[in-house]
Amino acid sequence: MFAYPTYFVLFGLVLTAVLGLLASWVDRKVTARVQYRVGPPVLQPAIDLVKLLGKETLIPAGAHKPTFLAAPLISLAGVAAVSTLLWITVLQPSRGFTGDVFVALYLLTMPSLGIILGGFASGNPVASLGASREMKLILAYELPFVIALFVPIILSGHAIRLPDIAAHQADAGAFVLHPSGFLAFLAALLCTQAKMGLVPFDVAEAETEITGGPLVDYSGSGLALYRLCKNMLFITLPLFLVVMFLGGITLSVLGIVYGALKLILVVAVLTLIRNTNPRIRIDQAMRFFWFPVTVVALAGVVLAMVGW
Amino acid sequence: MNELEPYFRLDWLSGSVAAFVAGYTVLTIVYSMGYMRGRQAQGRYYGYILLTCILSIAAVFADNLVLFVVCWGLLGLLLYLLTNLGESPGAAKTAKKTFIIIGGTDSLMILGLALAWSLGGRPSLFDLRMTTLEIPIVSPVGVMAYLCLLSGALAKAGAMPFHTWVPDTAQDAPLPVVAFIPASLDKLLGIYLLVRLNVDIFVLTKGLYVFLMLLGSFTIVAAVMMALVQHDMRRLLGYHAVSQVGYMILGIGTGTPLGIAGGLFHMFNNSLYKSCLFFSGGAVTREARTDALDELGGYAHAMPVTYTTFLIAALAISGIPPLNGFVSKWMIYQSLATVGRNSGWLWTLCLASALFGSVLTLASFMKLIHAIFLARPARKIEGKKETSLLLLAPHAILAGLCVLFGVFAFQLPLGRFIGPAVGTPIDYPGDWHTLAGALLLLAGFGAGAVLYIIGTALRARTVEPFVGGEVLEEQPAMRMSGVEFYKTVEEVPFLRWIYHAASQKFFDLYELGSRATLGISRMLSRIHTGELPTYLAWCVLGIIVLLFVLLGGSA
């Protein structure tokens, strides 16, 4: 249908950014309604981004300038790559290069890697502290996340390419309808919450404690890029969950509406969790992910193995 | 050539391993010319390095098992001699420990050689040709023979449970030696032997494959957990040298062509980035005159090229796409997912450990990069700079190869020598196009750069960092070295007592062995009081027992 560069620019960058900004607006609107506020207009996230892009870029003294400036680009490269692959999976699964579970998993850690390197490079002890928390958070959620991803692999008969997993669900129904798939989806959803750095797992940025952590010294264009990445993740991660657990998106009018509803559902659940919980400490987060969440994911794997 | 024929053999596997050995020898000698300048015993040092190279190549090309074991044993001796040249106070003790572990497993190998001979049905011990044996493991003796020979491969490669010499050697041996032997050469040799054992010398049973996979998974996670909490750069890297072996064993332990190719590719990749890390890290610590992480910091400003190469190698070992470490790990993951098709639950355990180990690796390298390069300097770094081209060129070349082997993985290493070495065509169930993937990431990078240009990044202004309104320059104590970043992990229940037991050297086979030996000898020495009546009483007792046994037997 299209050439690769078209997919990258049109879908990986533009569509993901637009939908991401929309998702971010949904998030802010729902949050406002929960708090009995009116909430921002739909263009507000985009206006914020443009405004930030035009603000002056400040670099702290003592920072390693090239790393400080390159770090947001690493984040953006990771999220743009994985969203491109996901859109190709949805739109044209017969295409040669669509990626597999492991590729997606690794590309999805790159946004966090960029944040960590940026925080380290700013030479600010508060940023270092926040970045180290971000790293520990990755350690925490990655274990249950990979285990949860085993369930779609097992249920699809050991397929690991994203289109194969999506196609299997198109034939046999979404994996979330299986007891095993449901448990794994639950674990993966909580991990997504942490991947996004949303409350209760926003320990890395924790504005009221460490004033934004790794982002404390970012301003102007650098901050705008991180903001953009976070917005893009807000649609990329739900899309990944939809492809892996919720049956993907089929290309018909009804299918697209249905797919959009699934995406909105995931975004809404993430938003509701963030609005109804207080921030927890990093050691609590590690224990939470390594024990209860991992057990839930493992239970999913065991059920999947016996064919449930 | 016909006279050599029964003893040596050149195939894709031995040829490519030997080529890497020769390459590392050249790089190590170049690096040593800068690093070891002004040290004592230079003549002996370079002599040992060259001998190590020659013997390694001889071992790799050897087709005769006896010849192989002889070269192998001499390599252990050379490692002992080279470690002994270290200038740190612990060098002699570490050299002894290394020699005992390597030498001990070498004697097990000789036993394994004898057992293999008894099973192989060859008239003479010298007819044991490695590439044509294919001994089926059907009896307990076969398992014994395999395990004895395997112990040599594991000890050389530094896999658990014979790993404890690697972190110690990494800390105490001269740095170029560490980059040369435990980081690259011994990995190549150990894994080379493992592949030969699995593919050519023995025909493995399913149980042994399971054993290898479990061993690999355990090695990955346990060693990287230890790396996470180290305070010394070399020791931390030493634990990674152990952990990475786990991936190779895991890949080869699957027994599939994809897994073996992934394991071999990981072996070559690991030697590239691990020696790059030791070389570039060594260049910094030589300039800083310390390996302690909390006394470094800020070297990204002083040594930008070294920082770049270290960063590339660190990202490669953590498996960040599109670098080489990602491709080989990705192959191993796929082989595990396919193995899962016809074998129970084992693959989930192995795959989870491998994937989780990779994140732990990233974490400990983030700590290193922060502590060495990006943190605020612990000591003055004015006047510190890139020393010489001799200390720079080797790791720059290796970092370049890390990128090249990642971006052109299928065209270069897999297509040129790893594929032919494995022989059978490799089928990839996954989907990663190395070049297209790299371009995709590059395009994302470029898109961000365009936004920077549209924005204000080109007119950036330097200001004081914001630390709660305080002036950071006036607060020298307000510094974060990053050494204690993962204290939280140490305090997690269950992990707490494992770390405690590890700090008591509870998992060190050498320490346990020496404790047992010392305990027995202390007991024996208590009997030897030097009093004549006691000795006489023992003699009489002994004679009574002897008489009883002998007479009892005849009656």
Coordinates of N, CA and C in Angstrom, one line a residue, chain A residues 193 198-203 206 208-209 272-282 284-285 288:
Chain A
Q193 N 1.2 1.2 33.0 CA 1.0 2.3 33.9 C 2.4 2.8 34.4
L198 N 3.0 7.0 35.1 CA 1.8 7.6 35.6 C 1.6 7.3 37.1
V199 N 0.9 8.1 37.8 CA 0.6 7.8 39.2 C -0.1 6.5 39.3
P200 N 0.2 5.6 40.2 CA 1.0 5.7 41.4 C 2.5 5.4 41.1
F201 N 2.9 5.3 39.9 CA 4.4 4.9 39.7 C 5.2 6.0 39.1
D202 N 4.8 7.3 39.5 CA 5.6 8.4 38.9 C 6.7 8.8 39.9
V203 N 7.3 7.8 40.5 CA 8.4 8.0 41.5 C 9.6 8.7 40.8
A206 N 8.2 12.5 40.2 CA 7.8 13.0 41.6 C 8.0 14.4 41.8
T208 N 6.6 16.8 43.5 CA 6.6 17.4 44.8 C 7.8 17.0 45.6
E209 N 8.5 15.9 45.3 CA 9.7 15.5 46.1 C 11.0 15.9 45.4
L272 N -7.9 6.4 34.9 CA -8.6 6.2 36.2 C -7.7 5.7 37.3
I273 N -6.8 4.8 36.9 CA -5.9 4.3 37.9 C -5.1 5.5 38.5
R274 N -4.6 6.4 37.5 CA -3.8 7.5 38.0 C -4.5 8.5 38.8
N275 N -5.8 8.5 38.7 CA -6.6 9.5 39.4 C -7.1 9.0 40.8
T276 N -7.0 7.7 41.0 CA -7.5 7.2 42.2 C -6.5 6.6 43.1
N277 N -5.2 6.9 42.9 CA -4.2 6.3 43.7 C -3.1 7.4 44.1
P278 N -2.5 7.2 45.3 CA -1.4 8.1 45.6 C -0.1 7.5 45.1
R279 N 0.9 8.4 45.1 CA 2.2 7.9 44.6 C 2.8 6.9 45.7
I280 N 3.4 5.8 45.2 CA 4.1 4.9 46.2 C 5.6 5.1 46.1
R281 N 6.3 4.6 47.1 CA 7.8 4.8 47.0 C 8.4 3.7 46.1
I282 N 9.7 4.0 45.7 CA 10.3 3.1 44.7 C 10.5 1.7 45.3
Q284 N 8.5 0.2 47.4 CA 7.2 -0.4 47.4 C 6.9 -0.8 46.0
A285 N 7.2 0.0 45.0 CA 6.9 -0.3 43.6 C 7.7 -1.6 43.2
F288 N 6.0 -4.5 44.8 CA 4.7 -4.7 44.1 C 4.8 -5.5 42.8

